[in-house]
XYZ file of C-alpha atoms in Angstrom:
727
model
C 14.370 -48.671 -140.691
C 14.145 -45.989 -138.307
C 13.083 -47.485 -134.720
C 9.614 -45.400 -133.975
C 8.778 -46.319 -130.472
C 10.155 -44.199 -127.867
C 12.915 -45.998 -125.911
C 14.750 -44.915 -122.818
C 18.321 -44.879 -124.364
C 19.635 -43.035 -127.549
C 18.668 -44.523 -130.942
C 21.263 -44.348 -133.751
C 19.375 -45.422 -137.183
C 20.684 -46.200 -140.483
C 24.223 -44.920 -140.990
C 24.773 -43.905 -137.704
C 22.535 -40.686 -137.295
C 22.013 -39.721 -133.771
C 18.379 -39.339 -132.804
C 17.729 -38.386 -129.154
C 14.630 -39.666 -127.799
C 13.184 -38.057 -124.757
C 10.025 -40.062 -122.971
C 10.326 -42.701 -120.254
C 9.351 -46.514 -120.649
C 6.168 -47.673 -118.961
C 8.282 -49.481 -116.475
C 9.919 -46.213 -115.242
C 6.537 -45.166 -113.583
C 5.662 -48.430 -111.536
C 5.921 -48.466 -107.723
C 7.015 -51.010 -105.825
C 3.322 -52.575 -105.531
C 3.008 -52.332 -109.224
C 6.205 -54.134 -109.958
C 4.739 -57.105 -107.565
C 1.871 -56.929 -110.009
C 4.082 -56.996 -112.937
C 5.671 -60.411 -111.557
C 2.283 -62.155 -111.085
C 1.567 -60.847 -114.818
C 5.118 -62.123 -116.007
C 4.503 -65.456 -114.118
C 0.849 -65.660 -115.703
C 2.584 -65.497 -119.199
C 5.580 -67.596 -118.806
C 5.450 -71.085 -118.250
C 8.108 -73.013 -115.864
C 11.530 -72.905 -117.285
C 12.002 -75.773 -119.883
C 14.897 -77.249 -118.195
C 15.367 -77.987 -114.665
C 18.985 -77.368 -114.963
C 20.873 -75.665 -117.572
C 21.880 -78.203 -120.226
C 25.681 -79.191 -120.376
C 28.033 -76.985 -122.723
C 28.281 -79.782 -125.053
C 24.602 -79.929 -125.431
C 24.420 -76.304 -126.024
C 26.911 -76.666 -128.842
C 24.779 -79.352 -130.569
C 22.188 -77.049 -130.182
C 24.083 -74.196 -131.795
C 25.221 -76.534 -134.774
C 21.720 -78.059 -135.289
C 19.619 -75.191 -135.312
C 18.616 -74.339 -138.957
C 17.724 -70.230 -137.869
C 17.469 -68.700 -134.690
C 15.322 -65.559 -134.340
C 18.091 -63.971 -132.093
C 21.693 -64.293 -131.685
C 23.424 -62.208 -129.142
C 27.199 -61.738 -129.084
C 28.684 -61.052 -125.812
C 27.936 -62.654 -122.554
C 28.283 -59.807 -119.924
C 25.229 -58.345 -118.131
C 23.823 -56.655 -121.194
C 24.395 -59.563 -123.423
C 22.653 -62.257 -121.132
C 19.920 -59.904 -120.163
C 19.226 -59.775 -123.837
C 19.244 -63.650 -124.364
C 16.879 -63.771 -120.992
C 14.525 -61.309 -122.371
C 14.478 -62.808 -125.850
C 13.774 -66.026 -124.852
C 11.108 -65.569 -122.287
C 9.189 -63.588 -125.054
C 9.242 -67.035 -127.013
C 11.920 -66.132 -129.572
C 14.201 -68.873 -130.308
C 17.536 -67.685 -128.974
C 21.443 -68.269 -128.996
C 24.299 -66.231 -127.144
C 27.872 -67.164 -127.817
C 30.828 -65.252 -125.796
C 34.505 -65.465 -126.813
C 35.891 -65.937 -123.080
C 33.669 -66.518 -120.100
C 30.226 -65.083 -119.059
C 31.303 -61.747 -117.114
C 34.781 -62.287 -117.991
C 35.017 -58.419 -118.911
C 33.729 -55.380 -117.460
C 30.694 -57.122 -115.938
C 32.973 -58.794 -113.407
C 34.988 -56.056 -112.516
C 32.410 -53.123 -111.064
C 32.060 -51.157 -108.068
C 29.493 -54.117 -106.845
C 26.868 -51.301 -106.391
C 23.145 -51.627 -107.912
C 22.743 -47.818 -107.895
C 20.564 -44.821 -109.271
C 23.571 -42.434 -109.125
C 23.408 -39.847 -106.800
C 26.342 -37.796 -108.521
C 24.050 -38.020 -112.178
C 21.205 -36.763 -109.777
C 23.459 -33.874 -108.654
C 24.355 -32.976 -112.434
C 20.874 -33.102 -113.551
C 19.516 -30.527 -110.948
C 22.674 -28.288 -111.385
C 22.414 -28.643 -115.276
C 18.502 -28.871 -115.693
C 19.622 -31.975 -117.830
C 16.430 -33.853 -118.280
C 18.157 -37.105 -119.662
C 20.277 -37.272 -116.807
C 17.211 -37.262 -114.202
C 15.461 -39.804 -116.664
C 18.444 -42.007 -116.432
C 18.556 -41.870 -112.625
C 14.871 -42.490 -112.386
C 14.973 -45.577 -114.460
C 18.272 -46.796 -112.607
C 15.923 -46.472 -109.467
C 13.284 -48.554 -110.738
C 15.688 -51.043 -111.825
C 17.686 -51.059 -108.756
C 14.550 -52.351 -106.800
C 13.516 -55.032 -109.360
C 17.078 -56.509 -109.180
C 16.999 -56.676 -105.448
C 13.826 -58.213 -105.786
C 14.470 -60.674 -108.484
C 18.087 -61.937 -106.941
C 17.692 -61.763 -103.216
C 20.753 -63.988 -102.249
C 23.174 -62.149 -104.493
C 21.902 -58.593 -103.480
C 21.063 -56.186 -100.389
C 20.530 -52.848 -99.395
C 23.740 -51.101 -98.102
C 23.735 -47.744 -96.179
C 26.719 -45.371 -97.568
C 27.793 -42.999 -95.263
C 28.912 -39.167 -96.685
C 30.937 -37.537 -94.101
C 30.493 -33.631 -93.772
C 33.505 -31.595 -92.699
C 31.820 -28.065 -93.414
C 28.775 -26.684 -92.107
C 27.297 -25.386 -95.269
C 27.680 -28.881 -96.937
C 25.437 -30.267 -94.453
C 22.007 -28.833 -95.998
C 23.595 -29.138 -99.420
C 24.108 -32.534 -99.112
C 21.053 -33.473 -97.249
C 18.769 -31.435 -99.717
C 20.619 -33.617 -102.453
C 20.018 -36.757 -100.992
C 16.381 -36.310 -100.242
C 15.925 -35.543 -103.661
C 17.447 -39.083 -104.216
C 14.750 -40.564 -101.875
C 12.029 -38.720 -103.453
C 13.096 -39.355 -107.136
C 12.988 -43.185 -105.914
C 9.605 -42.996 -104.668
C 8.147 -46.223 -103.891
C 11.152 -47.599 -104.980
C 13.226 -46.002 -102.237
C 15.366 -48.829 -100.240
C 14.960 -46.903 -96.796
C 14.890 -43.204 -96.114
C 18.517 -41.540 -95.655
C 19.175 -39.751 -92.424
C 21.691 -37.244 -90.820
C 24.128 -38.232 -87.931
C 25.976 -36.189 -85.538
C 29.255 -36.175 -85.469
C 29.609 -38.873 -82.423
C 26.845 -41.050 -83.984
C 28.981 -40.956 -87.251
C 31.919 -42.188 -85.275
C 29.847 -44.480 -83.697
C 28.791 -46.215 -86.876
C 32.504 -45.696 -89.041
C 35.220 -45.597 -85.988
C 38.018 -45.149 -88.613
C 36.771 -41.783 -89.891
C 39.039 -38.983 -89.597
C 37.714 -36.839 -86.542
C 39.237 -33.695 -87.124
C 36.813 -30.913 -88.691
C 34.326 -33.455 -89.174
C 30.733 -31.934 -88.903
C 28.534 -35.039 -89.168
C 27.594 -37.415 -91.888
C 24.442 -38.146 -94.175
C 23.647 -41.707 -94.636
C 21.666 -42.690 -97.628
C 21.009 -46.600 -99.196
C 21.740 -48.242 -102.353
C 21.917 -51.783 -103.164
C 25.220 -54.039 -103.317
C 25.670 -57.001 -105.231
C 28.049 -60.002 -106.095
C 28.612 -58.834 -110.031
C 29.766 -61.949 -111.424
C 27.453 -64.443 -109.808
C 24.649 -62.011 -111.010
C 25.905 -62.081 -114.339
C 26.253 -65.789 -114.118
C 22.579 -66.128 -112.770
C 21.128 -64.143 -115.552
C 23.121 -66.385 -118.402
C 22.302 -69.572 -116.502
C 18.234 -68.380 -116.202
C 18.614 -67.676 -120.019
C 19.825 -71.269 -120.214
C 17.026 -72.640 -118.329
C 14.390 -71.021 -120.336
C 15.560 -72.600 -123.537
C 18.482 -70.212 -124.822
C 21.508 -71.898 -126.387
C 24.081 -70.033 -124.485
C 27.855 -70.954 -124.964
C 31.082 -69.359 -123.629
C 34.365 -69.719 -125.139
C 32.705 -69.352 -128.650
C 34.467 -66.561 -130.355
C 32.678 -64.861 -133.747
C 35.020 -65.012 -136.437
C 32.821 -63.070 -139.155
C 29.440 -62.111 -139.521
C 27.210 -64.048 -142.076
C 25.487 -62.018 -144.758
C 22.810 -62.585 -147.464
C 20.519 -60.745 -149.825
C 16.846 -59.985 -148.776
C 15.134 -60.822 -152.098
C 12.315 -58.628 -151.525
C 14.377 -55.530 -151.016
C 17.630 -56.528 -152.654
C 19.497 -55.288 -149.565
C 22.355 -57.315 -148.130
C 21.542 -58.259 -144.445
C 23.535 -59.839 -141.568
C 22.158 -63.263 -141.087
C 24.121 -64.982 -138.619
C 27.979 -65.417 -137.464
C 30.710 -67.817 -138.207
C 31.852 -69.056 -134.698
C 34.862 -70.847 -133.299
C 35.156 -73.110 -130.364
C 38.106 -71.440 -128.561
C 38.525 -74.787 -126.800
C 38.721 -77.050 -129.700
C 39.427 -74.941 -132.758
C 35.893 -76.452 -134.485
C 34.057 -73.827 -136.658
C 30.628 -73.642 -137.505
C 27.980 -70.871 -138.577
C 25.261 -70.140 -136.431
C 22.231 -68.730 -138.371
C 20.054 -65.964 -137.289
C 17.434 -63.484 -138.445
C 18.760 -61.060 -136.216
C 22.250 -60.354 -134.929
C 22.762 -58.208 -131.471
C 26.220 -57.024 -130.716
C 26.381 -56.602 -126.727
C 30.178 -56.706 -126.560
C 30.621 -53.606 -124.239
C 34.382 -52.241 -124.895
C 34.585 -54.292 -127.925
C 31.283 -52.970 -129.477
C 33.203 -51.405 -132.150
C 35.211 -54.500 -133.524
C 31.991 -56.152 -133.933
C 30.571 -53.068 -135.828
C 33.314 -52.962 -138.047
C 33.058 -56.771 -139.152
C 29.722 -55.647 -140.227
C 31.014 -52.383 -142.014
C 34.519 -51.934 -141.767
C 34.091 -47.711 -142.081
C 31.543 -47.582 -139.211
C 32.641 -44.583 -137.104
C 33.244 -45.346 -133.646
C 30.716 -44.886 -130.977
C 32.623 -46.360 -128.093
C 34.944 -44.445 -125.918
C 36.494 -46.816 -123.092
C 37.600 -45.519 -119.692
C 39.345 -47.652 -117.227
C 38.190 -47.864 -113.409
C 40.625 -49.066 -111.022
C 39.875 -50.849 -107.750
C 41.594 -52.445 -104.648
C 40.699 -54.593 -102.070
C 41.880 -54.181 -98.657
C 41.377 -56.211 -95.199
C 37.913 -55.992 -93.819
C 39.078 -54.137 -90.946
C 39.302 -51.112 -93.005
C 35.423 -50.590 -93.151
C 32.660 -51.401 -90.683
C 30.915 -54.673 -91.944
C 27.761 -52.833 -92.875
C 28.363 -49.417 -93.788
C 30.031 -47.814 -97.000
C 31.511 -44.274 -97.428
C 31.378 -42.002 -100.261
C 34.203 -39.277 -100.893
C 31.874 -37.289 -103.400
C 35.227 -34.635 -104.206
C 38.185 -36.168 -104.591
C 41.709 -34.073 -105.219
C 40.984 -34.461 -108.856
C 37.106 -34.162 -108.802
C 36.746 -38.212 -109.191
C 34.309 -40.156 -106.822
C 35.688 -42.842 -104.824
C 33.531 -45.321 -103.243
C 35.095 -47.263 -100.017
C 32.904 -50.217 -99.085
C 32.474 -53.353 -97.502
C 32.216 -56.128 -99.683
C 32.526 -60.209 -98.842
C 34.037 -59.337 -95.419
C 36.715 -57.452 -97.175
C 36.992 -53.535 -98.179
C 36.435 -52.536 -101.782
C 38.120 -48.842 -102.465
C 37.914 -47.156 -106.036
C 37.100 -46.120 -108.863
C 39.575 -44.228 -111.202
C 38.230 -42.946 -114.286
C 40.911 -42.428 -117.193
C 40.900 -42.880 -120.817
C 42.420 -46.469 -121.833
C 42.832 -48.639 -125.030
C 40.326 -51.464 -125.393
C 42.252 -54.620 -124.370
C 40.545 -57.859 -123.230
C 43.237 -58.213 -120.261
C 43.146 -54.743 -118.565
C 46.237 -54.135 -115.907
C 45.573 -52.251 -112.826
C 48.557 -49.638 -112.678
C 50.588 -48.816 -109.680
C 49.794 -44.898 -110.301
C 45.987 -45.378 -109.715
C 46.389 -47.797 -106.793
C 48.477 -45.043 -105.003
C 45.763 -42.680 -106.259
C 43.279 -44.659 -104.546
C 45.016 -45.005 -101.153
C 45.785 -41.162 -100.842
C 42.283 -40.681 -101.141
C 41.861 -43.218 -98.528
C 43.945 -41.959 -96.315
C 42.366 -38.488 -96.550
C 39.404 -39.743 -94.942
C 40.535 -42.203 -92.306
C 41.806 -41.416 -88.986
C 45.452 -41.208 -88.456
C 45.465 -43.900 -86.288
C 44.889 -46.284 -89.156
C 47.743 -46.699 -91.061
C 46.849 -47.276 -94.710
C 49.561 -49.222 -95.940
C 50.527 -50.311 -99.535
C 51.036 -53.879 -98.425
C 47.628 -54.301 -97.210
C 45.905 -54.069 -101.006
C 45.141 -57.692 -101.297
C 43.700 -57.653 -104.959
C 43.564 -54.839 -107.689
C 41.997 -55.126 -111.068
C 40.943 -52.705 -113.800
C 37.650 -52.549 -115.598
C 37.024 -51.132 -118.914
C 33.911 -48.812 -118.960
C 31.960 -48.562 -122.217
C 31.003 -44.770 -122.297
C 29.126 -43.945 -125.434
C 29.816 -41.141 -127.742
C 28.322 -39.663 -130.947
C 30.693 -40.472 -133.907
C 29.808 -37.129 -135.294
C 30.395 -34.726 -132.130
C 33.684 -32.656 -132.703
C 34.783 -33.304 -129.262
C 33.551 -35.585 -126.212
C 30.983 -33.549 -124.578
C 28.344 -36.145 -126.018
C 29.861 -38.858 -124.139
C 26.947 -40.541 -122.003
C 26.359 -42.601 -119.051
C 23.116 -43.624 -120.710
C 22.620 -46.521 -123.400
C 22.670 -46.262 -127.314
C 20.619 -48.551 -129.572
C 22.366 -48.665 -132.792
C 20.864 -50.324 -136.109
C 23.185 -50.661 -138.976
C 21.988 -50.506 -142.798
C 22.497 -54.594 -142.780
C 20.230 -54.934 -139.726
C 22.947 -55.469 -137.243
C 21.806 -54.073 -133.835
C 24.358 -52.876 -131.168
C 23.555 -52.011 -127.731
C 26.268 -49.842 -126.233
C 26.886 -48.026 -123.168
C 24.711 -47.827 -119.897
C 25.718 -49.346 -116.576
C 25.211 -52.742 -114.962
C 22.049 -51.304 -112.700
C 19.949 -50.820 -116.236
C 21.213 -54.287 -117.576
C 17.491 -55.325 -117.665
C 15.879 -52.052 -119.307
C 18.935 -52.074 -121.954
C 17.840 -55.570 -122.724
C 14.293 -54.661 -123.262
C 15.025 -51.757 -125.295
C 17.316 -53.727 -127.514
C 14.792 -56.749 -128.116
C 12.053 -54.259 -128.935
C 14.401 -52.885 -131.704
C 14.986 -56.165 -132.903
C 11.183 -57.170 -133.068
C 10.512 -53.873 -134.852
C 13.354 -53.830 -137.244
C 13.179 -58.004 -138.170
C 9.585 -58.021 -138.078
C 9.711 -60.703 -135.279
C 6.362 -62.421 -133.869
C 6.931 -61.953 -130.082
C 4.986 -60.031 -127.331
C 6.183 -57.385 -124.644
C 9.359 -57.667 -122.180
C 8.552 -60.356 -119.180
C 11.541 -59.828 -117.335
C 10.215 -57.406 -114.804
C 9.840 -59.789 -111.605
C 11.219 -62.993 -113.377
C 13.147 -64.500 -110.706
C 16.968 -65.344 -111.521
C 18.311 -68.717 -110.662
C 18.722 -69.284 -107.048
C 16.231 -66.414 -106.052
C 12.942 -67.906 -106.281
C 12.871 -70.045 -102.950
C 15.597 -68.539 -101.158
C 15.002 -66.986 -97.597
C 17.379 -65.371 -95.385
C 17.127 -68.419 -92.972
C 18.113 -70.910 -95.793
C 21.563 -71.420 -94.364
C 20.231 -72.767 -91.591
C 19.115 -75.933 -93.102
C 22.201 -76.189 -94.809
C 23.928 -76.514 -91.378
C 21.182 -78.752 -89.818
C 20.853 -80.981 -92.847
C 24.187 -81.526 -94.238
C 26.569 -80.584 -91.121
C 28.318 -77.620 -92.852
C 30.182 -74.782 -90.890
C 27.769 -71.801 -90.104
C 30.013 -69.587 -92.191
C 30.499 -71.713 -95.293
C 26.436 -72.437 -95.228
C 25.819 -68.610 -95.088
C 28.202 -68.153 -97.948
C 26.764 -71.111 -100.187
C 23.233 -69.509 -99.281
C 24.399 -65.911 -100.655
C 25.883 -67.494 -103.555
C 23.789 -70.040 -104.885
C 20.451 -69.273 -103.366
C 17.908 -72.288 -103.255
C 20.598 -74.145 -105.409
C 23.116 -74.110 -102.451
C 21.704 -77.674 -101.500
C 22.760 -79.135 -104.603
C 26.404 -77.981 -103.754
C 25.926 -79.401 -100.257
C 25.111 -82.516 -101.754
C 28.563 -82.886 -103.373
C 30.600 -82.150 -100.257
C 33.037 -84.094 -99.230
C 33.485 -85.425 -95.717
C 36.092 -83.804 -93.719
C 36.871 -86.782 -91.485
C 36.495 -84.509 -88.373
C 33.715 -84.191 -85.496
C 32.669 -80.799 -86.874
C 32.066 -79.674 -89.684
C 30.963 -83.250 -91.136
C 31.029 -82.182 -94.849
C 32.825 -78.973 -96.613
C 36.533 -79.185 -97.133
C 37.785 -75.432 -97.460
C 40.013 -74.606 -100.659
C 41.696 -72.141 -98.517
C 41.672 -71.582 -94.561
C 40.764 -68.401 -94.268
C 37.755 -68.045 -97.119
C 34.333 -70.084 -97.032
C 34.997 -71.589 -100.451
C 34.737 -75.473 -100.454
C 36.204 -78.133 -103.025
C 32.310 -79.024 -103.951
C 31.757 -75.457 -105.501
C 34.677 -76.813 -108.067
C 32.399 -79.749 -109.437
C 29.383 -77.547 -109.251
C 31.018 -74.668 -110.905
C 31.545 -76.990 -113.996
C 27.859 -77.270 -114.371
C 27.735 -73.559 -114.535
C 29.615 -73.660 -117.451
C 32.990 -72.988 -115.714
C 35.888 -74.189 -118.250
C 39.163 -73.026 -116.915
C 41.141 -72.593 -113.546
C 40.489 -68.768 -114.261
C 36.957 -69.287 -114.337
C 36.981 -70.911 -111.369
C 39.102 -68.542 -109.038
C 37.670 -65.281 -110.572
C 33.895 -65.794 -111.304
C 32.555 -69.243 -109.791
C 34.376 -67.938 -106.639
C 35.912 -64.421 -106.085
C 38.979 -65.771 -104.689
C 40.986 -63.920 -107.284
C 39.249 -60.534 -106.297
C 39.627 -61.085 -102.824
C 43.181 -62.074 -101.923
C 45.543 -62.805 -105.118
C 47.610 -65.106 -102.700
C 44.871 -67.116 -101.340
C 43.777 -67.704 -104.891
C 47.432 -68.941 -105.721
C 47.596 -71.027 -102.812
C 44.281 -72.673 -103.764
C 45.270 -73.042 -107.499
C 46.643 -76.253 -107.755
C 44.081 -78.312 -105.685
C 41.365 -76.388 -107.895
C 43.224 -77.653 -111.154
C 43.427 -81.230 -109.932
C 39.758 -81.204 -109.215
C 38.873 -79.848 -112.370
C 41.264 -81.887 -114.201
C 39.583 -85.102 -112.919
C 36.273 -83.935 -113.575
C 37.213 -82.602 -117.205
C 39.820 -85.526 -117.982
C 42.906 -83.299 -118.504
C 46.127 -84.856 -118.825
C 49.419 -83.607 -117.025
C 50.207 -81.076 -119.803
C 46.839 -79.536 -119.710
C 47.029 -79.158 -115.846
C 50.316 -77.544 -116.062
C 48.870 -75.009 -118.716
C 45.901 -74.034 -116.737
C 48.174 -73.614 -113.710
C 50.423 -71.351 -115.733
C 47.674 -69.283 -117.249
C 45.863 -68.812 -113.969
C 49.003 -67.558 -112.251
C 49.511 -65.090 -115.315
C 45.862 -63.836 -114.739
C 46.621 -63.177 -111.041
C 50.091 -61.620 -111.468
C 49.115 -59.166 -114.302
C 45.167 -58.975 -114.074
C 44.454 -59.012 -110.412
C 47.281 -56.928 -109.181
C 49.848 -59.636 -108.019
C 52.720 -58.181 -110.050
C 52.022 -54.788 -108.262
C 52.077 -56.234 -105.002
C 55.218 -58.363 -105.714
C 57.292 -55.431 -107.207
C 56.863 -53.659 -103.373
C 59.800 -55.777 -102.483
C 62.457 -56.772 -105.132
C 66.203 -57.056 -105.086
C 66.567 -53.103 -106.069
C 64.382 -52.307 -103.252
C 66.070 -49.437 -100.904
C 67.046 -49.845 -97.539
C 65.690 -47.077 -95.463
C 65.933 -47.721 -91.771
C 67.282 -45.879 -88.769
C 71.216 -47.163 -87.492
C 69.431 -48.063 -84.448
C 66.865 -49.990 -86.692
C 69.233 -51.772 -88.525
C 71.309 -52.908 -85.172
C 67.875 -54.324 -83.897
C 66.981 -56.234 -87.047
C 70.463 -57.515 -87.219
C 70.392 -59.235 -83.901
C 67.258 -60.655 -84.827
C 68.812 -61.926 -87.891
C 71.735 -63.472 -86.157
C 69.552 -65.668 -83.548
C 68.662 -67.430 -86.819
C 71.853 -67.292 -88.526
C 74.035 -68.750 -85.331
C 76.855 -69.869 -87.646
C 77.539 -66.045 -88.851
C 77.038 -67.441 -92.542
C 75.556 -64.094 -93.369
C 72.162 -65.847 -94.726
C 69.544 -68.063 -93.336
C 68.142 -71.506 -94.695
C 65.351 -73.642 -94.323
C 67.727 -75.482 -91.649
C 68.015 -72.521 -89.365
C 64.578 -71.471 -89.328
C 63.712 -75.041 -88.270
C 66.465 -75.322 -85.564
C 65.111 -72.116 -83.807
C 61.453 -73.012 -84.187
C 62.227 -76.591 -82.731
C 63.712 -74.716 -79.445
C 60.722 -73.020 -78.782
C 58.767 -76.084 -79.436
C 57.085 -75.213 -82.653
C 56.647 -77.741 -85.459
C 56.358 -76.586 -89.242
C 56.720 -78.925 -92.195
C 59.312 -78.056 -94.625
C 57.306 -77.027 -97.992
C 55.634 -74.402 -95.821
C 59.003 -72.856 -94.679
C 60.257 -73.208 -98.687
C 57.539 -71.272 -99.395
C 58.077 -68.596 -96.585
C 61.579 -68.038 -97.331
C 60.963 -67.982 -101.068
C 58.603 -64.830 -100.656
C 61.856 -62.740 -99.279
C 64.516 -64.645 -101.195
C 64.641 -61.996 -103.752
C 67.737 -63.514 -105.656
C 66.089 -66.922 -105.712
C 69.331 -68.712 -104.575
C 67.416 -70.895 -101.915
C 68.529 -68.559 -98.997
C 67.684 -65.233 -97.227
C 70.574 -62.675 -96.751
C 70.920 -59.950 -94.456
C 70.656 -57.278 -97.341
C 67.260 -59.174 -98.220
C 66.156 -59.327 -94.800
C 66.868 -55.775 -93.918
C 65.198 -54.993 -97.544
C 61.785 -56.710 -96.445
C 62.081 -54.886 -92.771
C 62.681 -51.261 -94.602
C 59.388 -52.400 -96.788
C 57.104 -53.544 -93.929
C 58.153 -49.967 -91.926
C 57.372 -47.733 -95.134
C 54.043 -50.021 -95.314
C 54.669 -51.048 -98.707
C 54.853 -54.961 -97.611
C 52.214 -56.190 -95.036
C 51.653 -59.847 -93.749
C 55.206 -60.887 -94.191
C 54.961 -64.615 -92.701
C 58.962 -64.668 -92.517
C 59.330 -61.329 -90.312
C 56.368 -62.264 -87.796
C 57.542 -65.689 -87.533
C 61.221 -64.159 -86.948
C 59.628 -61.431 -84.407
C 57.461 -64.061 -82.433
C 60.243 -66.288 -82.542
C 62.991 -63.729 -81.151
C 60.362 -62.637 -78.379
C 59.957 -66.450 -77.028
C 63.504 -66.935 -77.239
C 63.992 -63.623 -74.859
C 61.393 -64.584 -72.442
C 63.150 -67.903 -71.847
C 64.582 -68.242 -68.223
C 67.666 -69.896 -67.637
C 66.975 -72.754 -64.730
C 69.443 -72.219 -61.911
C 71.552 -75.423 -60.919
C 73.617 -73.938 -58.420
C 71.566 -75.377 -55.461
C 71.840 -78.901 -57.245
C 75.898 -79.055 -57.360
C 75.902 -77.601 -60.738
C 73.375 -80.097 -62.224
C 75.881 -83.087 -61.142
């Protein structure tokens, strides 16, 4: 059963014996012009998608149930699994894909958002004369160029600055970056260049000035990872693949091959997580593309299978956009413990990460306070002392589990690879593991090649190079202008829709509600500070969104950008989804609570909220305590020792500020640590102490009280002596 054809990854054959196959795929040698020709070739082979729109989830479930046998059944709806489904269906194979959660719910939505070849891997390849690392970089650079071409609405080149603080490092890094350009060849996005100290500070004014020698700027790609994953899955569905999320594989089906007498995997018993219904999906070949959960599926096939996945946790944090320039990233090549940290603009925010620590496999990874503080400390080392890097400015945080691959027969962990592995078990289960986001397409190609070879399937070569993903074909950089002109959307909202849905943005715009304002005419926002609109919730259901978590984290990216904004939008999102999906009140409440738990644990809300608790220390100077007490007593005029909504309303009315009672309740509740309906002096001092230490930022009560105090102090009494005392 050995897989004879040379592929880019490592092939594990039979009972797990490792055979490293050197050699590049034919596509690794293609240049930009050749890649364009490859698209023409692909277009000649592939007819238009069989579906103008992806079939509904209900229709997909019926297809899964009523198809006697598929050629390929893919388990896992991440980038690699969705890529396998797209590669298989475009070769003419009858294809199915099942995912126990949502598409991209795991690692594929929790990346650094980069499409890159790997500068640090090239450095290792050169320093250690490692040909395998070199090939991996070469392949990734080709895939980077392809991905930027097939999904132009979701991806774009991004300049990344490498600051240099020692003179000898300048030529050292310069040679390395130039080699990166050279390896890319005609797939180079834009040539790297050197900046003087003054020019570097012009491009990145937040940078640490002391001892700065200069900087080197190189280019990689950036994308919206969850939306990219979804585009791959939707494209596969349009070409005819039966794809279904929230379908869990309970067990693998097996049968005896009458010709060889061997027991072979022949499908899977699947369970609809939403309804509990179970049925069998039969297939000639089953592919395991479950990322960190690779070994759990392999053990369904063979309980004694040796582990090949060694998971590693990568934590990222999101900070306000003012921490980085709008169009320039930063790379810290040597942190205090040797890890690499990226500091990147994304969706008008700033992403910082990532960590790299061993972890247990879990469907719900949680970012730790230790990892968050590690990233913050590294960021402080590179930013100017004028920029106060505050813990309270972490708006969201998440942990993703990298499915690193290791040789099960190795005595140590030195065999861990960033490359991918195709494993073929004795019963014919094909596992694709390892790799990285950028190379999902070539991983899928290798996997389907292995499936065709092993199971004697009738299919031609891969046709996914140059094949546009959903939304990319008719997208243009000026598409958003038509949205503004034709539908009366705000420019910011139109730009967001074009960059998220590509040429499908018009369908979302058609669903947009009338605002009742002079401008914008349509497009009611879910939250005021983000361009997401209510119509996206309705359209998200057409994209297989089944839960409120799907909507806040993957159809929109609110949870990844600001957990508090996501929580604010949740009630309206649940209401809109409930209307479309016929949820009763119990179901709506269940969805609301589940989504809040997701934000609290997986998106860093817990770590954020723990910065201010009823056990927080008060660390203030005596002069500060006196100043804050005076501010507090301007609201607590009755000297009760606490502030209520009535007290705040009274002060606001005195300075002619109106605020509704529900908003005031929310504002006070953020600081009401013992939840007794009032803010006591001690709680207020704890808040001000946390703000001074940078653990808390953007407290609405603190800003409101400071503003009110300043307005009260500015009020000048009107003299009345010349009007006889006012009588």
